[in-house]
PDB file of C-alpha atoms (C1' of nucleotides) in Angstrom:
ATOM      1  CA  MET A   1     228.466 184.179 -41.005  1.00 47.00           C
ATOM      2  CA  THR A   2     228.010 183.512 -44.660  1.00 40.00           C
ATOM      3  CA  LEU A   3     229.790 180.854 -46.619  1.00 42.00           C
ATOM      4  CA  ASP A   4     230.624 183.130 -49.493  1.00 47.00           C
ATOM      5  CA  THR A   5     234.368 182.823 -49.198  1.00 51.00           C
ATOM      6  CA  PRO A   6     236.720 179.881 -48.935  1.00 51.00           C
ATOM      7  CA  ALA A   7     237.831 181.123 -45.547  1.00 55.00           C
ATOM      8  CA  ALA A   8     234.259 181.168 -44.325  1.00 59.00           C
ATOM      9  CA  VAL A   9     233.716 177.632 -45.507  1.00 56.00           C
ATOM     10  CA  VAL A  10     236.908 176.434 -43.869  1.00 60.00           C
ATOM     11  CA  LEU A  11     235.940 178.190 -40.669  1.00 64.00           C
ATOM     12  CA  GLU A  12     232.519 176.600 -40.705  1.00 66.00           C
ATOM     13  CA  LEU A  13     233.865 173.141 -41.358  1.00 67.00           C
ATOM     14  CA  MET A  14     236.646 173.432 -38.850  1.00 68.00           C
ATOM     15  CA  THR A  15     234.058 174.415 -36.276  1.00 70.00           C
ATOM     16  CA  MET A  16     232.120 171.285 -37.177  1.00 72.00           C
ATOM     17  CA  GLY A  17     235.296 169.285 -36.866  1.00 74.00           C
ATOM     18  CA  GLN A  18     236.034 170.798 -33.501  1.00 72.00           C
ATOM     19  CA  GLN A  19     232.595 169.934 -32.226  1.00 74.00           C
ATOM     20  CA  SER A  20     232.938 166.426 -33.599  1.00 77.00           C
ATOM     21  CA  ALA A  21     236.284 165.976 -31.897  1.00 74.00           C
ATOM     22  CA  ALA A  22     234.828 167.235 -28.640  1.00 74.00           C
ATOM     23  CA  HIS A  23     232.038 164.713 -29.011  1.00 76.00           C
ATOM     24  CA  LEU A  24     234.557 162.018 -29.732  1.00 76.00           C
ATOM     25  CA  GLY A  25     236.456 162.913 -26.609  1.00 74.00           C
ATOM     26  CA  ASP A  26     233.291 162.659 -24.567  1.00 74.00           C
ATOM     27  CA  LEU A  27     232.575 159.248 -26.024  1.00 77.00           C
ATOM     28  CA  LEU A  28     236.072 158.070 -25.284  1.00 75.00           C
ATOM     29  CA  ARG A  29     235.859 159.289 -21.751  1.00 71.00           C
ATOM     30  CA  ALA A  30     232.580 157.472 -21.345  1.00 74.00           C
ATOM     31  CA  ALA A  31     234.138 154.336 -22.783  1.00 73.00           C
ATOM     32  CA  SER A  32     237.153 154.374 -20.482  1.00 69.00           C
ATOM     33  CA  PRO A  33     236.610 156.858 -17.686  1.00 61.00           C
ATOM     34  CA  ALA A  34     239.427 155.496 -15.548  1.00 60.00           C
ATOM     35  CA  ALA A  35     242.449 157.244 -16.964  1.00 57.00           C
ATOM     36  CA  SER A  36     243.253 159.413 -19.927  1.00 59.00           C
ATOM     37  CA  SER A  37     243.975 157.053 -22.767  1.00 67.00           C
ATOM     38  CA  PRO A  38     246.072 157.696 -25.869  1.00 68.00           C
ATOM     39  CA  HIS A  39     242.794 157.763 -27.746  1.00 74.00           C
ATOM     40  CA  GLN A  40     241.555 160.632 -25.664  1.00 72.00           C
ATOM     41  CA  GLU A  41     244.812 162.437 -26.187  1.00 71.00           C
ATOM     42  CA  LEU A  42     244.363 162.026 -29.910  1.00 73.00           C
ATOM     43  CA  ALA A  43     240.915 163.527 -29.734  1.00 73.00           C
ATOM     44  CA  ALA A  44     242.390 166.390 -27.761  1.00 73.00           C
ATOM     45  CA  GLU A  45     245.053 166.860 -30.397  1.00 70.00           C
ATOM     46  CA  ILE A  46     242.437 167.113 -33.107  1.00 71.00           C
ATOM     47  CA  LEU A  47     240.619 169.721 -31.059  1.00 72.00           C
ATOM     48  CA  ARG A  48     243.784 171.709 -30.666  1.00 68.00           C
ATOM     49  CA  CYS A  49     244.436 171.713 -34.389  1.00 65.00           C
ATOM     50  CA  CYS A  50     240.889 172.755 -35.209  1.00 64.00           C
ATOM     51  CA  GLY A  51     241.001 175.473 -32.611  1.00 68.00           C
ATOM     52  CA  ARG A  52     244.130 176.963 -34.066  1.00 65.00           C
ATOM     53  CA  VAL A  53     242.739 177.115 -37.544  1.00 62.00           C
ATOM     54  CA  ILE A  54     239.470 178.571 -36.319  1.00 61.00           C
ATOM     55  CA  ASP A  55     241.146 181.251 -34.311  1.00 60.00           C
ATOM     56  CA  ALA A  56     243.547 182.159 -37.060  1.00 58.00           C
ATOM     57  CA  LEU A  57     240.677 182.515 -39.502  1.00 56.00           C
ATOM     58  CA  SER A  58     238.608 184.458 -37.029  1.00 56.00           C
ATOM     59  CA  ALA A  59     241.447 186.866 -36.452  1.00 51.00           C
ATOM     60  CA  THR A  60     241.914 187.356 -40.155  1.00 47.00           C
ATOM     61  CA  ALA A  61     238.243 188.109 -40.589  1.00 45.00           C
ATOM     62  CA  ALA A  62     238.243 190.562 -37.714  1.00 44.00           C
ATOM     63  CA  ALA A  63     241.290 192.376 -39.034  1.00 40.00           C
ATOM     64  CA  THR A  64     239.794 192.531 -42.499  1.00 37.00           C
ATOM     65  CA  SER A  65     236.612 194.076 -41.226  1.00 36.00           C
ATOM     66  CA  GLY A  66     238.611 196.724 -39.458  1.00 32.00           C
ATOM     67  CA  ARG A  67     237.197 196.022 -36.036  1.00 31.00           C
ATOM     68  CA  LYS A  68     239.768 195.461 -33.340  1.00 32.00           C
ATOM     69  CA  ARG A  69     239.639 194.897 -29.642  1.00 31.00           C
ATOM     70  CA  LYS A  70     241.644 196.950 -27.250  1.00 33.00           C
ATOM     71  CA  ALA A  71     243.629 193.975 -26.125  1.00 33.00           C
ATOM     72  CA  ALA A  72     244.244 193.079 -29.721  1.00 34.00           C
ATOM     73  CA  ALA A  73     245.502 196.549 -30.342  1.00 35.00           C
ATOM     74  CA  ALA A  74     247.977 196.162 -27.528  1.00 35.00           C
ATOM     75  CA  ALA A  75     249.210 192.900 -28.961  1.00 36.00           C
ATOM     76  CA  GLU A  76     249.418 194.496 -32.356  1.00 36.00           C
ATOM     77  CA  TYR A  77     251.748 197.059 -30.902  1.00 37.00           C
ATOM     78  CA  HIS A  78     254.195 194.285 -30.142  1.00 38.00           C
ATOM     79  CA  GLN A  79     253.838 192.772 -33.569  1.00 38.00           C
ATOM     80  CA  ASP A  80     254.379 196.087 -35.286  1.00 38.00           C
ATOM     81  CA  ALA A  81     257.520 196.562 -33.276  1.00 36.00           C
ATOM     82  CA  ALA A  82     258.700 193.117 -34.250  1.00 37.00           C
ATOM     83  CA  ALA A  83     257.880 193.743 -37.893  1.00 38.00           C
ATOM     84  CA  ALA A  84     259.866 196.947 -37.800  1.00 37.00           C
ATOM     85  CA  GLY A  85     262.837 194.821 -36.910  1.00 37.00           C
ATOM     86  CA  GLY A  86     262.612 193.332 -40.375  1.00 36.00           C
ATOM     87  CA  GLY A  87     262.636 189.690 -39.348  1.00 35.00           C
ATOM     88  CA  THR A  88     260.163 187.218 -40.754  1.00 37.00           C
ATOM     89  CA  SER A  89     260.573 184.818 -37.899  1.00 38.00           C
ATOM     90  CA  TRP A  90     258.885 185.108 -34.585  1.00 38.00           C
ATOM     91  CA  SER A  91     260.406 187.576 -32.191  1.00 38.00           C
ATOM     92  CA  PRO A  92     259.840 187.419 -28.478  1.00 39.00           C
ATOM     93  CA  PRO A  93     257.494 190.190 -27.411  1.00 41.00           C
ATOM     94  CA  PRO A  94     258.958 190.584 -23.948  1.00 40.00           C
ATOM     95  CA  PRO A  95     259.976 193.805 -23.341  1.00 40.00           C
ATOM     96  CA  PRO A  96     256.348 194.633 -22.699  1.00 39.00           C
ATOM     97  CA  GLY A  97     255.084 197.702 -24.432  1.00 38.00           C
ATOM     98  CA  PRO A  98     252.511 200.059 -23.043  1.00 40.00           C
ATOM     99  CA  PRO A  99     250.691 198.829 -19.972  1.00 40.00           C
ATOM    100  CA  LEU A 100     247.833 196.549 -20.845  1.00 47.00           C
ATOM    101  CA  LYS A 101     244.533 198.314 -20.337  1.00 54.00           C
ATOM    102  CA  ARG A 102     241.580 196.649 -18.789  1.00 68.00           C
ATOM    103  CA  ARG A 103     239.277 195.635 -21.566  1.00 71.00           C
ATOM    104  CA  ALA A 104     236.027 197.466 -21.888  1.00 69.00           C
ATOM    105  CA  ARG A 105     232.899 195.713 -20.784  1.00 67.00           C
ATOM    106  CA  GLY A 106     231.320 193.829 -23.563  1.00 63.00           C
ATOM    107  CA  ALA A 107     234.431 194.291 -25.632  1.00 63.00           C
ATOM    108  CA  GLU A 108     234.463 192.383 -28.840  1.00 63.00           C
ATOM    109  CA  ALA A 109     235.504 188.802 -28.424  1.00 67.00           C
ATOM    110  CA  THR A 110     235.612 185.554 -30.292  1.00 73.00           C
ATOM    111  CA  LYS A 111     232.852 183.597 -28.676  1.00 71.00           C
ATOM    112  CA  GLU A 112     231.824 180.018 -28.782  1.00 70.00           C
ATOM    113  CA  VAL A 113     229.501 177.810 -26.844  1.00 70.00           C
ATOM    114  CA  THR A 114     230.756 174.370 -25.996  1.00 65.00           C
ATOM    115  CA  SER A 115     229.333 171.414 -24.243  1.00 58.00           C
ATOM    116  CA  GLY A 116     231.689 170.306 -21.570  1.00 50.00           C
ATOM    117  CA  THR A 117     235.316 169.847 -22.404  1.00 38.00           C
ATOM    118  CA  THR A 118     236.979 171.678 -25.206  1.00 48.00           C
ATOM    119  CA  VAL A 119     240.635 171.712 -26.114  1.00 54.00           C
ATOM    120  CA  ASP A 120     242.089 174.259 -28.448  1.00 60.00           C
ATOM    121  CA  GLY A 121     245.815 174.040 -28.167  1.00 67.00           C
ATOM    122  CA  PHE A 122     246.775 176.585 -25.576  1.00 75.00           C
ATOM    123  CA  ILE A 123     247.531 176.360 -21.928  1.00 82.00           C
ATOM    124  CA  TRP A 124     245.481 178.675 -19.781  1.00 86.00           C
ATOM    125  CA  ARG A 125     245.944 179.806 -16.233  1.00 87.00           C
ATOM    126  CA  LYS A 126     243.032 180.911 -14.170  1.00 89.00           C
ATOM    127  CA  TYR A 127     243.481 184.323 -12.639  1.00 89.00           C
ATOM    128  CA  GLY A 128     240.060 185.197 -11.393  1.00 88.00           C
ATOM    129  CA  GLN A 129     236.491 184.274 -10.752  1.00 90.00           C
ATOM    130  CA  LYS A 130     233.533 186.535 -10.326  1.00 88.00           C
ATOM    131  CA  ASP A 131     229.861 186.244  -9.612  1.00 88.00           C
ATOM    132  CA  ILE A 132     228.000 188.075 -12.338  1.00 86.00           C
ATOM    133  CA  ASN A 133     224.664 189.763 -11.989  1.00 85.00           C
ATOM    134  CA  GLY A 134     221.894 187.752 -13.493  1.00 84.00           C
ATOM    135  CA  HIS A 135     224.030 184.639 -13.766  1.00 84.00           C
ATOM    136  CA  LYS A 136     223.615 181.663 -11.532  1.00 84.00           C
ATOM    137  CA  HIS A 137     227.170 180.518 -12.105  1.00 86.00           C
ATOM    138  CA  PRO A 138     230.373 182.485 -11.567  1.00 88.00           C
ATOM    139  CA  ARG A 139     232.402 183.741 -14.496  1.00 89.00           C
ATOM    140  CA  LEU A 140     235.923 182.376 -14.750  1.00 90.00           C
ATOM    141  CA  TYR A 141     238.877 184.302 -16.107  1.00 90.00           C
ATOM    142  CA  TYR A 142     241.902 182.702 -17.710  1.00 89.00           C
ATOM    143  CA  ARG A 143     245.001 184.043 -19.361  1.00 86.00           C
ATOM    144  CA  CYS A 144     247.577 182.346 -21.520  1.00 84.00           C
ATOM    145  CA  ALA A 145     250.133 180.501 -19.435  1.00 81.00           C
ATOM    146  CA  HIS A 146     252.801 182.056 -21.643  1.00 78.00           C
ATOM    147  CA  LYS A 147     252.183 185.545 -20.398  1.00 74.00           C
ATOM    148  CA  ASP A 148     255.873 185.607 -19.589  1.00 72.00           C
ATOM    149  CA  GLN A 149     256.445 185.505 -23.339  1.00 72.00           C
ATOM    150  CA  GLY A 150     254.334 188.593 -23.641  1.00 73.00           C
ATOM    151  CA  CYS A 151     251.238 186.716 -24.705  1.00 78.00           C
ATOM    152  CA  ASN A 152     248.210 188.711 -23.634  1.00 76.00           C
ATOM    153  CA  ALA A 153     245.491 186.342 -24.735  1.00 81.00           C
ATOM    154  CA  THR A 154     242.727 185.874 -22.198  1.00 85.00           C
ATOM    155  CA  ARG A 155     239.675 183.738 -22.008  1.00 84.00           C
ATOM    156  CA  ARG A 156     236.405 184.163 -20.163  1.00 87.00           C
ATOM    157  CA  VAL A 157     234.256 181.169 -19.349  1.00 87.00           C
ATOM    158  CA  GLN A 158     230.627 181.463 -18.350  1.00 86.00           C
ATOM    159  CA  GLN A 159     228.438 178.477 -17.689  1.00 81.00           C
ATOM    160  CA  THR A 160     225.131 179.068 -19.400  1.00 78.00           C
ATOM    161  CA  GLN A 161     222.004 179.345 -17.350  1.00 72.00           C
ATOM    162  CA  ASP A 162     219.631 177.216 -19.325  1.00 72.00           C
ATOM    163  CA  GLN A 163     222.078 174.487 -20.257  1.00 70.00           C
ATOM    164  CA  PRO A 164     224.285 173.554 -17.278  1.00 64.00           C
ATOM    165  CA  ALA A 165     226.487 171.440 -19.498  1.00 69.00           C
ATOM    166  CA  ALA A 166     227.142 174.277 -21.916  1.00 76.00           C
ATOM    167  CA  TYR A 167     229.804 176.917 -21.484  1.00 78.00           C
ATOM    168  CA  GLU A 168     230.053 180.209 -23.282  1.00 82.00           C
ATOM    169  CA  ILE A 169     233.706 180.916 -23.872  1.00 83.00           C
ATOM    170  CA  ALA A 170     234.945 184.306 -25.005  1.00 84.00           C
ATOM    171  CA  TYR A 171     238.488 184.817 -26.195  1.00 84.00           C
ATOM    172  CA  TYR A 172     240.215 188.164 -26.008  1.00 81.00           C
ATOM    173  CA  GLY A 173     243.554 189.311 -27.206  1.00 75.00           C
ATOM    174  CA  GLU A 174     246.075 187.662 -29.418  1.00 71.00           C
ATOM    175  CA  HIS A 175     248.334 184.719 -28.785  1.00 71.00           C
ATOM    176  CA  THR A 176     251.820 185.965 -29.456  1.00 70.00           C
ATOM    177  CA  CYS A 177     253.587 183.169 -27.701  1.00 68.00           C
ATOM    178  CA  LYS A 178     256.231 181.264 -29.567  1.00 56.00           C
ATOM    179  CA  GLY A 179     254.557 177.918 -29.907  1.00 47.00           C
ATOM    180  CA  ALA A 180     251.651 179.276 -31.859  1.00 47.00           C
ATOM    181  CA  ALA A 181     253.836 181.173 -34.278  1.00 42.00           C
ATOM    182  CA  THR A 182     255.988 178.142 -34.901  1.00 42.00           C
ATOM    183  CA  ALA A 183     252.997 176.032 -35.801  1.00 39.00           C
ATOM    184  CA  TRP A 184     251.975 178.475 -38.497  1.00 39.00           C
ATOM    185  CA  GLN A 185     255.440 178.757 -39.878  1.00 40.00           C
ATOM    186  CA  GLN A 186     255.377 175.024 -40.322  1.00 39.00           C
ATOM    187  CA  LEU A 187     252.061 175.365 -42.093  1.00 37.00           C
ATOM    188  CA  GLY A 188     253.637 177.826 -44.431  1.00 39.00           C
ATOM    189  CA  ALA A 189     250.850 180.258 -43.765  1.00 37.00           C
ATOM    190  CA  ALA A 190     252.930 182.858 -41.950  1.00 33.00           C
ATOM    191  CA  PRO A 191     249.974 185.006 -40.979  1.00 32.00           C
ATOM    192  CA  ALA A 192     250.590 188.694 -40.691  1.00 29.00           C
ATOM    193  CA  VAL A 193     248.862 188.591 -37.360  1.00 30.00           C
ATOM    194  CA  VAL A 194     249.928 185.730 -35.203  1.00 30.00           C
ATOM    195  CA  ASP A 195     246.615 185.094 -33.623  1.00 32.00           C
ATOM    196  CA  PHE A 196     245.345 181.799 -32.372  1.00 32.00           C
ATOM    197  CA  GLY A 197     242.585 182.066 -30.052  1.00 32.00           C
ATOM    198  CA  SER A 198     242.276 179.640 -27.639  1.00 34.00           C
ATOM    199  CA  ASN A 199     242.059 176.724 -25.611  1.00 35.00           C
ATOM    200  CA  SER A 200     240.201 175.213 -22.847  1.00 34.00           C
ATOM    201  CA  TRP A 201     241.426 172.192 -21.082  1.00 35.00           C
ATOM    202  CA  GLY A 202     237.980 171.285 -20.089  1.00 35.00           C
ATOM    203  CA  SER A 203     235.077 173.035 -18.617  1.00 36.00           C
ATOM    204  CA  ALA A 204     235.281 175.220 -15.611  1.00 34.00           C
ATOM    205  CA  ASP A 205     234.811 172.168 -13.481  1.00 36.00           C
ATOM    206  CA  THR A 206     237.046 169.770 -15.300  1.00 35.00           C
ATOM    207  CA  ASN A 207     239.667 172.415 -15.509  1.00 36.00           C
ATOM    208  CA  ARG A 208     240.611 171.779 -11.947  1.00 35.00           C
ATOM    209  CA  GLY A 209     243.685 169.718 -11.803  1.00 33.00           C
ATOM    210  CA  SER A 210     245.972 172.060 -13.623  1.00 35.00           C
ATOM    211  CA  PRO A 211     245.838 172.562 -17.356  1.00 36.00           C
ATOM    212  CA  ALA A 212     249.588 172.541 -17.525  1.00 34.00           C
ATOM    213  CA  SER A 213     249.644 169.028 -16.182  1.00 33.00           C
ATOM    214  CA  MET A 214     248.276 167.908 -19.506  1.00 34.00           C
ATOM    215  CA  SER A 215     250.458 167.342 -22.489  1.00 34.00           C
ATOM    216  CA  GLN A 216     252.140 170.514 -23.561  1.00 35.00           C
ATOM    217  CA  GLY A 217     252.751 169.015 -26.963  1.00 33.00           C
ATOM    218  CA  GLY A 218     250.162 171.414 -28.230  1.00 33.00           C
ATOM    219  CA  TRP A 219     253.004 173.619 -29.311  1.00 35.00           C
ATOM    220  CA  SER A 220     254.649 170.968 -31.426  1.00 33.00           C
ATOM    221  CA  SER A 221     251.761 170.363 -33.718  1.00 33.00           C
ATOM    222  CA  SER A 222     253.782 169.165 -36.669  1.00 31.00           C
ATOM    223  CA  ALA A 223     255.073 165.893 -35.393  1.00 31.00           C
ATOM    224  CA  SER A 224     252.412 165.186 -32.857  1.00 33.00           C
ATOM    225  CA  SER A 225     249.569 165.801 -35.259  1.00 32.00           C
ATOM    226  CA  GLU A 226     250.879 163.480 -37.898  1.00 31.00           C
ATOM    227  CA  VAL A 227     251.559 160.723 -35.456  1.00 31.00           C
ATOM    228  CA  GLY A 228     248.213 161.345 -33.943  1.00 32.00           C
ATOM    229  CA  PHE A 229     246.313 160.849 -37.152  1.00 33.00           C
ATOM    230  CA  GLU A 230     248.175 157.689 -37.984  1.00 33.00           C
ATOM    231  CA  ALA A 231     247.471 156.308 -34.587  1.00 34.00           C
ATOM    232  CA  LEU A 232     243.862 157.343 -34.916  1.00 34.00           C
ATOM    233  CA  HIS A 233     243.475 155.337 -38.091  1.00 36.00           C
ATOM    234  CA  GLU A 234     245.224 152.400 -36.567  1.00 35.00           C
ATOM    235  CA  TRP A 235     242.947 152.564 -33.602  1.00 37.00           C
ATOM    236  CA  HIS A 236     239.959 153.032 -35.864  1.00 38.00           C
ATOM    237  CA  ASP A 237     240.867 149.810 -37.646  1.00 38.00           C
ATOM    238  CA  THR A 238     241.261 147.797 -34.518  1.00 39.00           C
ATOM    239  CA  ALA A 239     239.407 147.740 -31.280  1.00 40.00           C
ATOM    240  CA  ALA A 240     237.114 150.578 -30.365  1.00 41.00           C
ATOM    241  CA  PRO A 241     233.886 150.906 -28.440  1.00 43.00           C
ATOM    242  CA  ASP A 242     230.866 150.751 -30.683  1.00 46.00           C
ATOM    243  CA  PRO A 243     229.517 154.242 -29.921  1.00 48.00           C
ATOM    244  CA  VAL A 244     232.855 155.680 -30.890  1.00 48.00           C
ATOM    245  CA  MET A 245     232.949 153.720 -34.136  1.00 45.00           C
ATOM    246  CA  GLU A 246     229.479 154.908 -35.004  1.00 45.00           C
ATOM    247  CA  PHE A 247     230.455 158.458 -34.278  1.00 46.00           C
ATOM    248  CA  LEU A 248     233.556 158.250 -36.443  1.00 43.00           C
ATOM    249  CA  ASP A 249     231.669 156.691 -39.306  1.00 45.00           C
ATOM    250  CA  GLY A 250     229.393 159.655 -39.253  1.00 43.00           C
ATOM    251  CA  CYS A 251     232.136 162.233 -39.166  1.00 42.00           C
ATOM    252  CA  PHE A 252     234.945 161.196 -41.455  1.00 42.00           C
ATOM    253  CA  GLY A 253     233.142 162.237 -44.590  1.00 40.00           C
ATOM    254  CA  TRP A 254     232.921 165.917 -43.871  1.00 42.00           C
ATOM    255  CA  GLU A 255     236.005 166.809 -45.838  1.00 39.00           C
ATOM    256  CA  SER A 256     234.172 165.914 -49.019  1.00 42.00           C
ATOM    257  CA  VAL A 257     232.202 169.083 -48.535  1.00 38.00           C
ATOM    258  CA  LEU A 258     235.325 171.078 -49.110  1.00 38.00           C
ATOM    259  CA  GLN A 259     236.321 169.113 -52.151  1.00 41.00           C
ATOM    260  CA  ASP A 260     232.887 169.538 -53.630  1.00 42.00           C
ATOM    261  CA  ARG A 261     232.836 173.230 -53.030  1.00 43.00           C
ATOM    262  CA  PHE A 262     236.355 174.475 -53.432  1.00 39.00           C
ATOM    263  CA  GLY A 263     238.560 171.518 -54.135  1.00 41.00           C
ATOM    264  CA  PHE A 264     240.229 171.941 -50.798  1.00 39.00           C
ATOM    265  CA  GLY A 265     241.248 168.347 -50.418  1.00 39.00           C
ATOM    266  CA  GLY A 266     244.901 169.210 -50.673  1.00 37.00           C
ATOM    267  CA  LEU A 267     244.615 172.001 -48.182  1.00 38.00           C
ATOM    268  CA  LEU A 268     242.799 169.751 -45.804  1.00 36.00           C
ATOM    269  CA  HIS A 269     245.520 167.211 -46.059  1.00 39.00           C
ATOM    270  CA  ASP A 270     248.084 169.864 -45.329  1.00 37.00           C
ATOM    271  CA  ILE A 271     246.162 171.035 -42.331  1.00 34.00           C
ATOM    272  CA  ALA A 272     245.730 167.532 -41.085  1.00 35.00           C
ATOM    273  CA  THR A 273     249.383 166.667 -41.339  1.00 33.00           C
ATOM    274  CA  PHE A 274     250.774 170.157 -40.648  1.00 32.00           C
ATOM    275  CA  GLN A 275     253.364 169.701 -43.352  1.00 33.00           C
TER     276      GLN A 275
ATOM    277  C1'  DA B   1     259.760 173.654  -3.152  1.00 71.91           C
ATOM    278  C1'  DA B   2     257.603 175.111  -7.165  1.00 71.91           C
ATOM    279  C1'  DG B   3     253.794 175.977  -9.627  1.00 71.91           C
ATOM    280  C1'  DA B   4     248.712 176.350  -9.937  1.00 71.91           C
ATOM    281  C1'  DT B   5     244.346 177.777  -7.948  1.00 71.91           C
ATOM    282  C1'  DT B   6     241.359 180.371  -4.905  1.00 71.91           C
ATOM    283  C1'  DT B   7     239.388 184.419  -3.363  1.00 71.91           C
ATOM    284  C1'  DG B   8     238.911 188.979  -1.388  1.00 71.91           C
ATOM    285  C1'  DA B   9     240.411 193.514  -2.516  1.00 71.91           C
ATOM    286  C1'  DC B  10     241.265 196.864  -5.679  1.00 71.91           C
ATOM    287  C1'  DC B  11     240.854 199.192 -10.157  1.00 71.91           C
ATOM    288  C1'  DT B  12     238.434 200.902 -14.135  1.00 71.91           C
ATOM    289  C1'  DG B  13     234.800 201.576 -17.579  1.00 71.91           C
ATOM    290  C1'  DT B  14     230.003 202.629 -18.033  1.00 71.91           C
TER     291       DT B  14
ATOM    292  C1'  DA C   1     227.846 204.155  -7.918  1.00 71.91           C
ATOM    293  C1'  DC C   2     227.967 199.882  -9.667  1.00 71.91           C
ATOM    294  C1'  DA C   3     229.401 195.908 -12.207  1.00 71.91           C
ATOM    295  C1'  DG C   4     232.899 193.595 -14.232  1.00 71.91           C
ATOM    296  C1'  DG C   5     237.981 192.669 -14.852  1.00 71.91           C
ATOM    297  C1'  DT C   6     242.455 192.068 -12.707  1.00 71.91           C
ATOM    298  C1'  DC C   7     245.759 191.679  -8.954  1.00 71.91           C
ATOM    299  C1'  DA C   8     248.108 189.342  -5.515  1.00 71.91           C
ATOM    300  C1'  DA C   9     248.478 186.988  -1.064  1.00 71.91           C
ATOM    301  C1'  DA C  10     247.036 182.761   0.823  1.00 71.91           C
ATOM    302  C1'  DT C  11     246.271 178.159   0.067  1.00 71.91           C
ATOM    303  C1'  DC C  12     246.483 173.892  -2.271  1.00 71.91           C
ATOM    304  C1'  DT C  13     248.534 170.317  -5.189  1.00 71.91           C
ATOM    305  C1'  DT C  14     252.130 167.707  -7.123  1.00 71.91           C
TER     306       DT C  14
END
DNA sequence: AAGATTTGACCTGT
DNA sequence: ACAGGTCAAATCTT
């Protein structure tokens, strides 16, 4: 991907932010492995926010380039139907449209490789696992927990061969569930395609223990994000393990890149506070 | 008891 | 025919 457009730059930087937040979460877990602390939840919240922006931008880019997945096309059917209704607000997809077709092998997907836990704001339910030829580890299949809302987003997780701690995650389909749409309405972005990729409540291994048992506040990004950032600063100013402090010191300056390049400071602030 | 996960079977695209 | 994706009953967890 080039950085020729503002969207590309935002995508790149949000990806960096997501990786940084994942790293932060790992550090926090290492610092207090006993139970999930508010600090870890804050790191998870940051990951969720980054993931939403990344997926929204990715979807926009894919739509612009005219390449669409089959699953995306099915989701689009619902959105077109909703748009025909004339409303600007989110409409529940449920009555399901045409039967969802099995996606073609190697169908286009939004892919990312993560080390260990990632969190991107959606709740996934595992629906299958398969041993894949040429892969030492099984492939895991997840779908959005809000399938009952007509959300057809799915996620495929494959542990990489050479790096056991790394997971290749492919996202298919579009999130059409209500929580995602609400978040963007609060952002004022109102994307034509309500598409937010993804989420992983941890790696294939850490995922055990029910994603839904974690905070479902991922849908209510507005309030939770703002509180989260305030708490993060408060925590940053008080007690924190040294490795975490070092990590944060190295990461909090990345937004200057945007200001230097496109003067996106205001946008960043809006994204950070979801207001 | 309800909801989530596991896993073998079945379905479909290549 | 085979490999990969999904279904759904059984099982597990909370």
